[in-house]
Amino acid sequence: GQPTVHSNPIAMQQLQAPPLCCNWKSDGTAILIGGCDNTGYIWTLNNNQIRPIAKHDAPIKRIFWSDMPRPCVITGSYDGTIKFWDVSAPPPSPSSPAAPQLLHTIRLPGNSKVYAMDVRGAVMVVCTSDRKIIIYDLNNPAQPFKEKVSQLKSQLRSVSIFRDCKGCCIGANEGRVSVEYISEADTKKNFAFKCHRVNTQGTMPNNCEVYPVNDIAFHPSGTLATVGSDGSFCFWDKDSKSRLKMSARSSMPVSSCAFNADGTLFAYSASYDWHRGHAMAQTLKQQGIRPKLMIRATRGEASPKAPTPAPTYW
């Protein structure tokens, strides 16, 4: 069984509107937050102070710390832009807060929205509302390094860059993940697989309910986790095209996930994602089902295994 984990809250901040994303500063001293008030914040933990560092014309969907092309914060928004912000200036006094310092703006083609985004090293991958995958080299972010329309047919929802930065995995609303390599020489290795689908009774063969892939996270070994609105998490080995583990379904969608630095712990959140509308939100509230954050000891569950014959879900 899993060990019992006791957690104690040590700090809290209240925003003016729902947050949509958060991330760590690279040295672990602060948390970056973006959300529906169109503002990005940096929350410094040693003094529990929060201050605005980014501003958009629509909600901020994703926020990252990056050391390229210089130490900065990168935000992606529903306003169709990606912005780079200078955070090197000393924090302003509470009585006279300084305006966020904008370094650079990328305007996406057709003013499409940022629906998913990831940054690792010098690579940034953006998935847009018109199903485009746009890859940037942060050494030269003025121009896309590569751009293509996704092979997935529904809304793109999640993306995570490989640990070696040679490609990325992209999840969509259709219960499917595509594995995309960046180099043209490697694109022959691109493929997609089905996940987060639930078999149902019916007269038609292969009847199933299809759920969105809400988040993807890579383990230090190179395997990956996916979480979905079916209420489950799965561990996968993309290189051997095998599923390593599938959890039991929880009573709520699994909305996000992450591994710790050495891959020994897997954290995931169960919370309603509105894929069944307002009525289901009321039902869950009446049943007393509340959002939860869970931590699991991986114990080798996410470690690569010897290749086995590909099962039917590939």
PDB file of C-alpha atoms in Angstrom:
ATOM      1  CA  GLY A   1       0.000   0.000   0.000  1.00  0.00           C
ATOM      2  CA  GLN A   2       0.870   3.651  -0.217  1.00  0.00           C
ATOM      3  CA  PRO A   3       2.457   5.431   2.767  1.00  0.00           C
ATOM      4  CA  THR A   4       0.390   7.965   4.685  1.00  0.00           C
ATOM      5  CA  VAL A   5       1.384  11.542   3.896  1.00  0.00           C
ATOM      6  CA  HIS A   6       0.547  14.362   6.287  1.00  0.00           C
ATOM      7  CA  SER A   7       0.545  17.890   4.877  1.00  0.00           C
ATOM      8  CA  ASN A   8       0.223  21.225   6.601  1.00  0.00           C
ATOM      9  CA  PRO A   9      -0.587  24.529   4.856  1.00  0.00           C
ATOM     10  CA  ILE A  10       2.186  27.075   5.389  1.00  0.00           C
ATOM     11  CA  ALA A  11       1.117  30.051   3.232  1.00  0.00           C
ATOM     12  CA  MET A  12      -1.839  31.273   1.188  1.00  0.00           C
ATOM     13  CA  GLN A  13      -2.664  34.119  -1.187  1.00  0.00           C
ATOM     14  CA  GLN A  14      -6.096  35.295  -2.331  1.00  0.00           C
ATOM     15  CA  LEU A  15      -6.413  36.592  -5.907  1.00  0.00           C
ATOM     16  CA  GLN A  16      -9.162  38.744  -7.399  1.00  0.00           C
ATOM     17  CA  ALA A  17     -10.125  36.138 -10.009  1.00  0.00           C
ATOM     18  CA  PRO A  18      -9.642  32.387 -10.534  1.00  0.00           C
ATOM     19  CA  PRO A  19      -6.029  31.339 -11.281  1.00  0.00           C
ATOM     20  CA  LEU A  20      -5.532  29.183 -14.372  1.00  0.00           C
ATOM     21  CA  CYS A  21      -1.846  28.281 -14.048  1.00  0.00           C
ATOM     22  CA  CYS A  22       1.155  28.317 -11.761  1.00  0.00           C
ATOM     23  CA  ASN A  23       4.799  27.356 -11.942  1.00  0.00           C
ATOM     24  CA  TRP A  24       8.001  27.506  -9.932  1.00  0.00           C
ATOM     25  CA  LYS A  25      10.817  29.965 -10.322  1.00  0.00           C
ATOM     26  CA  SER A  26      13.888  27.917 -11.286  1.00  0.00           C
ATOM     27  CA  ASP A  27      15.567  28.297  -7.873  1.00  0.00           C
ATOM     28  CA  GLY A  28      12.424  27.299  -5.958  1.00  0.00           C
ATOM     29  CA  THR A  29      12.168  30.572  -4.046  1.00  0.00           C
ATOM     30  CA  ALA A  30       8.972  31.833  -5.678  1.00  0.00           C
ATOM     31  CA  ILE A  31       5.786  30.724  -7.433  1.00  0.00           C
ATOM     32  CA  LEU A  32       4.475  32.252 -10.666  1.00  0.00           C
ATOM     33  CA  ILE A  33       0.681  32.569 -11.040  1.00  0.00           C
ATOM     34  CA  GLY A  34      -1.575  33.634 -13.925  1.00  0.00           C
ATOM     35  CA  GLY A  35      -5.324  33.683 -14.339  1.00  0.00           C
ATOM     36  CA  CYS A  36      -8.616  35.310 -15.168  1.00  0.00           C
ATOM     37  CA  ASP A  37      -7.733  38.821 -13.987  1.00  0.00           C
ATOM     38  CA  ASN A  38      -5.365  38.996 -17.013  1.00  0.00           C
ATOM     39  CA  THR A  39      -2.416  39.444 -14.636  1.00  0.00           C
ATOM     40  CA  GLY A  40       0.673  37.415 -13.829  1.00  0.00           C
ATOM     41  CA  TYR A  41       2.127  37.425 -10.311  1.00  0.00           C
ATOM     42  CA  ILE A  42       5.280  36.334  -8.544  1.00  0.00           C
ATOM     43  CA  TRP A  43       4.791  35.048  -5.011  1.00  0.00           C
ATOM     44  CA  THR A  44       8.022  35.190  -2.989  1.00  0.00           C
ATOM     45  CA  LEU A  45       7.851  32.502  -0.338  1.00  0.00           C
ATOM     46  CA  ASN A  46      10.403  33.646   2.242  1.00  0.00           C
ATOM     47  CA  ASN A  47       8.372  36.793   2.992  1.00  0.00           C
ATOM     48  CA  ASN A  48       4.959  35.655   1.683  1.00  0.00           C
ATOM     49  CA  GLN A  49       4.744  38.704  -0.613  1.00  0.00           C
ATOM     50  CA  ILE A  50       2.971  38.697  -3.987  1.00  0.00           C
ATOM     51  CA  ARG A  51       3.289  41.320  -6.708  1.00  0.00           C
ATOM     52  CA  PRO A  52       2.166  41.711 -10.356  1.00  0.00           C
ATOM     53  CA  ILE A  53       4.790  41.084 -13.033  1.00  0.00           C
ATOM     54  CA  ALA A  54       2.745  40.566 -16.230  1.00  0.00           C
ATOM     55  CA  LYS A  55      -0.356  41.976 -17.906  1.00  0.00           C
ATOM     56  CA  HIS A  56      -2.512  40.816 -20.819  1.00  0.00           C
ATOM     57  CA  ASP A  57      -5.822  41.800 -22.421  1.00  0.00           C
ATOM     58  CA  ALA A  58      -7.387  38.392 -21.648  1.00  0.00           C
ATOM     59  CA  PRO A  59      -6.818  35.562 -19.132  1.00  0.00           C
ATOM     60  CA  ILE A  60      -3.323  34.094 -18.818  1.00  0.00           C
ATOM     61  CA  LYS A  61      -3.428  30.383 -19.660  1.00  0.00           C
ATOM     62  CA  ARG A  62       0.221  29.447 -19.018  1.00  0.00           C
ATOM     63  CA  ILE A  63       3.173  31.007 -17.164  1.00  0.00           C
ATOM     64  CA  PHE A  64       6.849  29.935 -16.992  1.00  0.00           C
ATOM     65  CA  TRP A  65      10.210  31.011 -15.663  1.00  0.00           C
ATOM     66  CA  SER A  66      12.958  30.901 -18.284  1.00  0.00           C
ATOM     67  CA  ASP A  67      16.654  31.715 -18.331  1.00  0.00           C
ATOM     68  CA  MET A  68      16.577  32.208 -22.101  1.00  0.00           C
ATOM     69  CA  PRO A  69      17.238  34.451 -23.862  1.00  0.00           C
ATOM     70  CA  ARG A  70      17.777  36.064 -20.414  1.00  0.00           C
ATOM     71  CA  PRO A  71      16.145  35.477 -17.003  1.00  0.00           C
ATOM     72  CA  CYS A  72      12.476  36.322 -17.541  1.00  0.00           C
ATOM     73  CA  VAL A  73       8.888  35.214 -17.103  1.00  0.00           C
ATOM     74  CA  ILE A  74       6.982  33.991 -20.183  1.00  0.00           C
ATOM     75  CA  THR A  75       3.177  34.183 -20.311  1.00  0.00           C
ATOM     76  CA  GLY A  76       0.726  32.821 -22.896  1.00  0.00           C
ATOM     77  CA  SER A  77      -2.782  34.241 -23.072  1.00  0.00           C
ATOM     78  CA  TYR A  78      -6.217  33.967 -24.630  1.00  0.00           C
ATOM     79  CA  ASP A  79      -5.516  37.405 -26.140  1.00  0.00           C
ATOM     80  CA  GLY A  80      -3.404  35.701 -28.819  1.00  0.00           C
ATOM     81  CA  THR A  81      -0.010  36.781 -27.522  1.00  0.00           C
ATOM     82  CA  ILE A  82       3.014  35.345 -25.739  1.00  0.00           C
ATOM     83  CA  LYS A  83       4.925  37.906 -23.704  1.00  0.00           C
ATOM     84  CA  PHE A  84       8.358  37.976 -22.084  1.00  0.00           C
ATOM     85  CA  TRP A  85       8.718  39.988 -18.854  1.00  0.00           C
ATOM     86  CA  ASP A  86      11.748  41.416 -17.053  1.00  0.00           C
ATOM     87  CA  VAL A  87      11.815  40.421 -13.372  1.00  0.00           C
ATOM     88  CA  SER A  88      15.390  41.443 -12.638  1.00  0.00           C
ATOM     89  CA  ALA A  89      14.475  44.814 -11.097  1.00  0.00           C
ATOM     90  CA  PRO A  90      14.222  44.890  -7.291  1.00  0.00           C
ATOM     91  CA  PRO A  91      10.676  44.526  -5.915  1.00  0.00           C
ATOM     92  CA  PRO A  92       8.907  47.894  -5.723  1.00  0.00           C
ATOM     93  CA  SER A  93       7.606  49.237  -2.445  1.00  0.00           C
ATOM     94  CA  PRO A  94       3.961  48.368  -1.683  1.00  0.00           C
ATOM     95  CA  SER A  95       3.093  52.074  -1.716  1.00  0.00           C
ATOM     96  CA  SER A  96       4.385  52.629  -5.269  1.00  0.00           C
ATOM     97  CA  PRO A  97       4.221  49.414  -7.315  1.00  0.00           C
ATOM     98  CA  ALA A  98       6.031  49.541 -10.649  1.00  0.00           C
ATOM     99  CA  ALA A  99       4.382  48.591 -13.937  1.00  0.00           C
ATOM    100  CA  PRO A 100       5.425  45.196 -15.382  1.00  0.00           C
ATOM    101  CA  GLN A 101       8.442  45.540 -17.692  1.00  0.00           C
ATOM    102  CA  LEU A 102       7.712  43.997 -21.091  1.00  0.00           C
ATOM    103  CA  LEU A 103      10.723  42.635 -23.008  1.00  0.00           C
ATOM    104  CA  HIS A 104       9.162  41.082 -26.107  1.00  0.00           C
ATOM    105  CA  THR A 105       5.763  40.114 -27.575  1.00  0.00           C
ATOM    106  CA  ILE A 106       4.891  37.285 -29.958  1.00  0.00           C
ATOM    107  CA  ARG A 107       1.532  37.679 -31.699  1.00  0.00           C
ATOM    108  CA  LEU A 108       0.169  34.314 -32.787  1.00  0.00           C
ATOM    109  CA  PRO A 109      -1.052  33.829 -36.384  1.00  0.00           C
ATOM    110  CA  GLY A 110      -4.703  34.732 -36.823  1.00  0.00           C
ATOM    111  CA  ASN A 111      -4.810  36.000 -33.237  1.00  0.00           C
ATOM    112  CA  SER A 112      -5.467  32.423 -32.117  1.00  0.00           C
ATOM    113  CA  LYS A 113      -5.578  31.698 -28.385  1.00  0.00           C
ATOM    114  CA  VAL A 114      -2.958  29.848 -26.352  1.00  0.00           C
ATOM    115  CA  TYR A 115      -4.635  26.607 -25.235  1.00  0.00           C
ATOM    116  CA  ALA A 116      -1.519  24.708 -24.098  1.00  0.00           C
ATOM    117  CA  MET A 117       2.149  25.577 -23.761  1.00  0.00           C
ATOM    118  CA  ASP A 118       5.426  24.277 -22.363  1.00  0.00           C
ATOM    119  CA  VAL A 119       8.963  25.608 -21.955  1.00  0.00           C
ATOM    120  CA  ARG A 120      12.082  23.506 -21.371  1.00  0.00           C
ATOM    121  CA  GLY A 121      15.602  24.814 -21.914  1.00  0.00           C
ATOM    122  CA  ALA A 122      15.695  26.678 -25.222  1.00  0.00           C
ATOM    123  CA  VAL A 123      12.510  25.043 -26.550  1.00  0.00           C
ATOM    124  CA  MET A 124       9.007  26.500 -26.302  1.00  0.00           C
ATOM    125  CA  VAL A 125       5.976  24.663 -27.720  1.00  0.00           C
ATOM    126  CA  VAL A 126       2.623  26.425 -28.105  1.00  0.00           C
ATOM    127  CA  CYS A 127      -0.677  24.732 -28.999  1.00  0.00           C
ATOM    128  CA  THR A 128      -3.320  27.127 -30.274  1.00  0.00           C
ATOM    129  CA  SER A 129      -7.101  27.281 -30.526  1.00  0.00           C
ATOM    130  CA  ASP A 130      -6.911  26.491 -34.263  1.00  0.00           C
ATOM    131  CA  ARG A 131      -4.990  23.229 -33.569  1.00  0.00           C
ATOM    132  CA  LYS A 132      -1.610  24.581 -34.616  1.00  0.00           C
ATOM    133  CA  ILE A 133       1.631  23.436 -32.982  1.00  0.00           C
ATOM    134  CA  ILE A 134       4.196  26.247 -33.000  1.00  0.00           C
ATOM    135  CA  ILE A 135       7.763  25.559 -31.833  1.00  0.00           C
ATOM    136  CA  TYR A 136      10.158  28.359 -30.897  1.00  0.00           C
ATOM    137  CA  ASP A 137      13.894  28.421 -30.273  1.00  0.00           C
ATOM    138  CA  LEU A 138      14.223  30.812 -27.330  1.00  0.00           C
ATOM    139  CA  ASN A 139      17.655  31.863 -28.599  1.00  0.00           C
ATOM    140  CA  ASN A 140      15.678  33.556 -31.387  1.00  0.00           C
ATOM    141  CA  PRO A 141      12.027  33.855 -30.313  1.00  0.00           C
ATOM    142  CA  ALA A 142      11.133  36.484 -32.931  1.00  0.00           C
ATOM    143  CA  GLN A 143      10.371  33.785 -35.529  1.00  0.00           C
ATOM    144  CA  PRO A 144       8.864  30.289 -35.130  1.00  0.00           C
ATOM    145  CA  PHE A 145      11.356  27.468 -35.603  1.00  0.00           C
ATOM    146  CA  LYS A 146       8.601  25.150 -36.842  1.00  0.00           C
ATOM    147  CA  GLU A 147       4.842  25.293 -37.334  1.00  0.00           C
ATOM    148  CA  LYS A 148       2.299  22.632 -38.292  1.00  0.00           C
ATOM    149  CA  VAL A 149      -1.352  21.668 -37.903  1.00  0.00           C
ATOM    150  CA  SER A 150      -1.807  18.863 -35.399  1.00  0.00           C
ATOM    151  CA  GLN A 151      -2.700  15.369 -36.565  1.00  0.00           C
ATOM    152  CA  LEU A 152      -5.225  15.324 -33.706  1.00  0.00           C
ATOM    153  CA  LYS A 153      -8.717  16.300 -34.837  1.00  0.00           C
ATOM    154  CA  SER A 154     -10.125  17.966 -31.706  1.00  0.00           C
ATOM    155  CA  GLN A 155      -9.146  20.808 -29.382  1.00  0.00           C
ATOM    156  CA  LEU A 156      -5.571  20.584 -28.118  1.00  0.00           C
ATOM    157  CA  ARG A 157      -5.533  20.630 -24.331  1.00  0.00           C
ATOM    158  CA  SER A 158      -2.088  19.754 -22.939  1.00  0.00           C
ATOM    159  CA  VAL A 159       1.554  19.571 -23.996  1.00  0.00           C
ATOM    160  CA  SER A 160       4.817  18.487 -22.382  1.00  0.00           C
ATOM    161  CA  ILE A 161       8.323  18.632 -23.884  1.00  0.00           C
ATOM    162  CA  PHE A 162      10.579  15.560 -23.742  1.00  0.00           C
ATOM    163  CA  ARG A 163      13.314  15.652 -21.111  1.00  0.00           C
ATOM    164  CA  ASP A 164      15.915  15.691 -23.910  1.00  0.00           C
ATOM    165  CA  CYS A 165      14.003  18.484 -25.736  1.00  0.00           C
ATOM    166  CA  LYS A 166      13.865  16.438 -28.968  1.00  0.00           C
ATOM    167  CA  GLY A 167      10.078  16.488 -29.149  1.00  0.00           C
ATOM    168  CA  CYS A 168       6.852  16.733 -27.190  1.00  0.00           C
ATOM    169  CA  CYS A 169       3.637  14.913 -26.339  1.00  0.00           C
ATOM    170  CA  ILE A 170       0.310  16.654 -26.986  1.00  0.00           C
ATOM    171  CA  GLY A 171      -3.048  15.677 -25.497  1.00  0.00           C
ATOM    172  CA  ALA A 172      -6.463  16.499 -26.933  1.00  0.00           C
ATOM    173  CA  ASN A 173     -10.151  16.341 -26.072  1.00  0.00           C
ATOM    174  CA  GLU A 174     -10.552  13.171 -28.155  1.00  0.00           C
ATOM    175  CA  GLY A 175      -8.797  10.907 -25.617  1.00  0.00           C
ATOM    176  CA  ARG A 176      -5.645  10.706 -27.668  1.00  0.00           C
ATOM    177  CA  VAL A 177      -1.988  11.778 -27.340  1.00  0.00           C
ATOM    178  CA  SER A 178       0.331  12.538 -30.243  1.00  0.00           C
ATOM    179  CA  VAL A 179       4.096  12.059 -29.964  1.00  0.00           C
ATOM    180  CA  GLU A 180       5.811  14.746 -32.057  1.00  0.00           C
ATOM    181  CA  TYR A 181       9.538  14.962 -32.800  1.00  0.00           C
ATOM    182  CA  ILE A 182      11.045  18.356 -33.670  1.00  0.00           C
ATOM    183  CA  SER A 183      13.813  17.385 -36.110  1.00  0.00           C
ATOM    184  CA  GLU A 184      12.621  16.619 -39.639  1.00  0.00           C
ATOM    185  CA  ALA A 185      14.935  13.597 -39.605  1.00  0.00           C
ATOM    186  CA  ASP A 186      12.945  12.146 -36.682  1.00  0.00           C
ATOM    187  CA  THR A 187       9.385  12.879 -37.820  1.00  0.00           C
ATOM    188  CA  LYS A 188       9.039   9.329 -39.149  1.00  0.00           C
ATOM    189  CA  LYS A 189       8.875   8.325 -35.473  1.00  0.00           C
ATOM    190  CA  ASN A 190       5.771  10.453 -34.853  1.00  0.00           C
ATOM    191  CA  PHE A 191       2.700   8.513 -33.762  1.00  0.00           C
ATOM    192  CA  ALA A 192      -0.492   8.871 -31.705  1.00  0.00           C
ATOM    193  CA  PHE A 193      -2.177   6.620 -29.156  1.00  0.00           C
ATOM    194  CA  LYS A 194      -5.579   6.372 -27.508  1.00  0.00           C
ATOM    195  CA  CYS A 195      -6.030   6.907 -23.769  1.00  0.00           C
ATOM    196  CA  HIS A 196      -8.569   7.966 -21.129  1.00  0.00           C
ATOM    197  CA  ARG A 197     -11.420   6.091 -22.773  1.00  0.00           C
ATOM    198  CA  VAL A 198     -13.986   4.008 -20.924  1.00  0.00           C
ATOM    199  CA  ASN A 199     -15.650   0.990 -22.516  1.00  0.00           C
ATOM    200  CA  THR A 200     -19.451   1.096 -22.440  1.00  0.00           C
ATOM    201  CA  GLN A 201     -22.145  -1.453 -23.087  1.00  0.00           C
ATOM    202  CA  GLY A 202     -23.661  -1.284 -26.552  1.00  0.00           C
ATOM    203  CA  THR A 203     -24.464  -3.120 -29.729  1.00  0.00           C
ATOM    204  CA  MET A 204     -21.666  -1.478 -31.728  1.00  0.00           C
ATOM    205  CA  PRO A 205     -18.128  -2.893 -31.410  1.00  0.00           C
ATOM    206  CA  ASN A 206     -15.513  -0.810 -29.578  1.00  0.00           C
ATOM    207  CA  ASN A 207     -18.148   1.356 -27.888  1.00  0.00           C
ATOM    208  CA  CYS A 208     -16.472   3.755 -25.476  1.00  0.00           C
ATOM    209  CA  GLU A 209     -16.744   7.132 -23.814  1.00  0.00           C
ATOM    210  CA  VAL A 210     -13.916   9.491 -24.786  1.00  0.00           C
ATOM    211  CA  TYR A 211     -12.460  11.944 -22.254  1.00  0.00           C
ATOM    212  CA  PRO A 212     -10.049  14.898 -22.535  1.00  0.00           C
ATOM    213  CA  VAL A 213      -6.354  14.486 -21.707  1.00  0.00           C
ATOM    214  CA  ASN A 214      -5.958  17.284 -19.149  1.00  0.00           C
ATOM    215  CA  ASP A 215      -2.236  17.164 -18.431  1.00  0.00           C
ATOM    216  CA  ILE A 216       1.001  15.369 -19.348  1.00  0.00           C
ATOM    217  CA  ALA A 217       4.182  15.144 -17.256  1.00  0.00           C
ATOM    218  CA  PHE A 218       7.533  13.503 -17.972  1.00  0.00           C
ATOM    219  CA  HIS A 219       9.352  11.333 -15.447  1.00  0.00           C
ATOM    220  CA  PRO A 220      13.169  11.813 -15.166  1.00  0.00           C
ATOM    221  CA  SER A 221      13.615   8.416 -16.857  1.00  0.00           C
ATOM    222  CA  GLY A 222      11.804   9.654 -19.985  1.00  0.00           C
ATOM    223  CA  THR A 223       8.495   7.872 -19.406  1.00  0.00           C
ATOM    224  CA  LEU A 224       5.369   9.992 -19.051  1.00  0.00           C
ATOM    225  CA  ALA A 225       2.128  10.349 -17.154  1.00  0.00           C
ATOM    226  CA  THR A 226      -1.222  11.414 -18.560  1.00  0.00           C
ATOM    227  CA  VAL A 227      -4.293  12.417 -16.553  1.00  0.00           C
ATOM    228  CA  GLY A 228      -7.815  12.729 -17.862  1.00  0.00           C
ATOM    229  CA  SER A 229     -11.417  13.654 -17.268  1.00  0.00           C
ATOM    230  CA  ASP A 230     -12.247   9.953 -16.882  1.00  0.00           C
ATOM    231  CA  GLY A 231     -10.760  10.286 -13.373  1.00  0.00           C
ATOM    232  CA  SER A 232      -7.614   8.217 -13.964  1.00  0.00           C
ATOM    233  CA  PHE A 233      -3.877   8.625 -14.406  1.00  0.00           C
ATOM    234  CA  CYS A 234      -1.688   6.445 -16.616  1.00  0.00           C
ATOM    235  CA  PHE A 235       2.067   5.905 -16.923  1.00  0.00           C
ATOM    236  CA  TRP A 236       3.461   5.241 -20.416  1.00  0.00           C
ATOM    237  CA  ASP A 237       6.740   4.325 -22.068  1.00  0.00           C
ATOM    238  CA  LYS A 238       6.642   6.083 -25.451  1.00  0.00           C
ATOM    239  CA  ASP A 239       9.829   4.394 -26.670  1.00  0.00           C
ATOM    240  CA  SER A 240       8.536   0.846 -26.232  1.00  0.00           C
ATOM    241  CA  LYS A 241       4.937   1.962 -26.963  1.00  0.00           C
ATOM    242  CA  SER A 242       3.612   0.372 -23.807  1.00  0.00           C
ATOM    243  CA  ARG A 243       1.370   1.346 -20.921  1.00  0.00           C
ATOM    244  CA  LEU A 244       3.104   0.870 -17.576  1.00  0.00           C
ATOM    245  CA  LYS A 245       0.175   1.512 -15.242  1.00  0.00           C
ATOM    246  CA  MET A 246      -3.445   2.672 -15.217  1.00  0.00           C
ATOM    247  CA  SER A 247      -5.054   3.803 -11.984  1.00  0.00           C
ATOM    248  CA  ALA A 248      -8.567   3.141 -10.793  1.00  0.00           C
ATOM    249  CA  ARG A 249     -11.024   5.905 -11.739  1.00  0.00           C
ATOM    250  CA  SER A 250     -11.713   8.554  -9.112  1.00  0.00           C
ATOM    251  CA  SER A 251     -15.069  10.284  -8.612  1.00  0.00           C
ATOM    252  CA  MET A 252     -13.780  13.488 -10.220  1.00  0.00           C
ATOM    253  CA  PRO A 253     -11.659  14.319 -13.279  1.00  0.00           C
ATOM    254  CA  VAL A 254      -7.899  14.409 -12.753  1.00  0.00           C
ATOM    255  CA  SER A 255      -6.968  17.913 -13.858  1.00  0.00           C
ATOM    256  CA  SER A 256      -3.175  18.235 -13.448  1.00  0.00           C
ATOM    257  CA  CYS A 257      -0.074  16.276 -12.468  1.00  0.00           C
ATOM    258  CA  ALA A 258       3.674  16.481 -11.839  1.00  0.00           C
ATOM    259  CA  PHE A 259       6.628  14.329 -10.761  1.00  0.00           C
ATOM    260  CA  ASN A 260       9.121  15.515  -8.172  1.00  0.00           C
ATOM    261  CA  ALA A 261      12.754  16.076  -9.196  1.00  0.00           C
ATOM    262  CA  ASP A 262      13.915  12.458  -8.787  1.00  0.00           C
ATOM    263  CA  GLY A 263      10.663  10.844  -9.917  1.00  0.00           C
ATOM    264  CA  THR A 264       9.968   9.054  -6.631  1.00  0.00           C
ATOM    265  CA  LEU A 265       6.728  10.974  -6.044  1.00  0.00           C
ATOM    266  CA  PHE A 266       3.788  11.687  -8.360  1.00  0.00           C
ATOM    267  CA  ALA A 267       1.345  14.471  -7.455  1.00  0.00           C
ATOM    268  CA  TYR A 268      -2.052  14.854  -9.096  1.00  0.00           C
ATOM    269  CA  SER A 269      -5.194  16.871  -8.466  1.00  0.00           C
ATOM    270  CA  ALA A 270      -8.798  15.722  -8.717  1.00  0.00           C
ATOM    271  CA  SER A 271     -11.196  18.562  -9.435  1.00  0.00           C
ATOM    272  CA  TYR A 272     -14.201  19.241 -11.624  1.00  0.00           C
ATOM    273  CA  ASP A 273     -13.269  20.549 -15.088  1.00  0.00           C
ATOM    274  CA  TRP A 274     -16.792  21.479 -16.289  1.00  0.00           C
ATOM    275  CA  HIS A 275     -16.773  18.962 -19.136  1.00  0.00           C
ATOM    276  CA  ARG A 276     -20.296  17.922 -18.084  1.00  0.00           C
ATOM    277  CA  GLY A 277     -21.552  21.453 -17.463  1.00  0.00           C
ATOM    278  CA  HIS A 278     -23.088  23.257 -14.488  1.00  0.00           C
ATOM    279  CA  ALA A 279     -25.490  20.448 -13.538  1.00  0.00           C
ATOM    280  CA  MET A 280     -22.645  18.063 -12.699  1.00  0.00           C
ATOM    281  CA  ALA A 281     -20.974  20.748 -10.575  1.00  0.00           C
ATOM    282  CA  GLN A 282     -24.135  20.967  -8.484  1.00  0.00           C
ATOM    283  CA  THR A 283     -24.372  17.172  -8.221  1.00  0.00           C
ATOM    284  CA  LEU A 284     -20.806  16.881  -6.937  1.00  0.00           C
ATOM    285  CA  LYS A 285     -21.444  19.662  -4.426  1.00  0.00           C
ATOM    286  CA  GLN A 286     -24.591  17.949  -3.150  1.00  0.00           C
ATOM    287  CA  GLN A 287     -22.669  14.688  -2.782  1.00  0.00           C
ATOM    288  CA  GLY A 288     -19.979  16.448  -0.762  1.00  0.00           C
ATOM    289  CA  ILE A 289     -17.247  15.585  -3.281  1.00  0.00           C
ATOM    290  CA  ARG A 290     -14.535  18.215  -3.055  1.00  0.00           C
ATOM    291  CA  PRO A 291     -11.285  18.824  -4.986  1.00  0.00           C
ATOM    292  CA  LYS A 292      -8.264  16.926  -3.670  1.00  0.00           C
ATOM    293  CA  LEU A 293      -4.512  16.958  -4.127  1.00  0.00           C
ATOM    294  CA  MET A 294      -2.849  13.555  -3.882  1.00  0.00           C
ATOM    295  CA  ILE A 295       0.758  12.361  -3.731  1.00  0.00           C
ATOM    296  CA  ARG A 296       1.757   8.842  -4.736  1.00  0.00           C
ATOM    297  CA  ALA A 297       5.070   7.042  -4.188  1.00  0.00           C
ATOM    298  CA  THR A 298       5.938   5.713  -7.657  1.00  0.00           C
ATOM    299  CA  ARG A 299       8.077   2.757  -6.433  1.00  0.00           C
ATOM    300  CA  GLY A 300       9.271   1.982  -9.941  1.00  0.00           C
ATOM    301  CA  GLU A 301       5.798   2.128 -11.496  1.00  0.00           C
ATOM    302  CA  ALA A 302       6.967   4.830 -13.937  1.00  0.00           C
ATOM    303  CA  SER A 303      10.308   3.211 -14.792  1.00  0.00           C
ATOM    304  CA  PRO A 304      10.866   1.945 -18.359  1.00  0.00           C
ATOM    305  CA  LYS A 305      10.300  -1.742 -18.908  1.00  0.00           C
ATOM    306  CA  ALA A 306      11.429  -4.155 -21.596  1.00  0.00           C
ATOM    307  CA  PRO A 307       9.413  -3.767 -24.827  1.00  0.00           C
ATOM    308  CA  THR A 308       6.309  -5.928 -25.127  1.00  0.00           C
ATOM    309  CA  PRO A 309       3.934  -6.487 -28.071  1.00  0.00           C
ATOM    310  CA  ALA A 310       1.844  -3.364 -28.654  1.00  0.00           C
ATOM    311  CA  PRO A 311      -1.651  -3.759 -27.159  1.00  0.00           C
ATOM    312  CA  THR A 312      -4.865  -2.727 -28.892  1.00  0.00           C
ATOM    313  CA  TYR A 313      -4.945   0.868 -27.619  1.00  0.00           C
ATOM    314  CA  TRP A 314      -1.999   1.901 -29.819  1.00  0.00           C
TER     315      TRP A 314
END
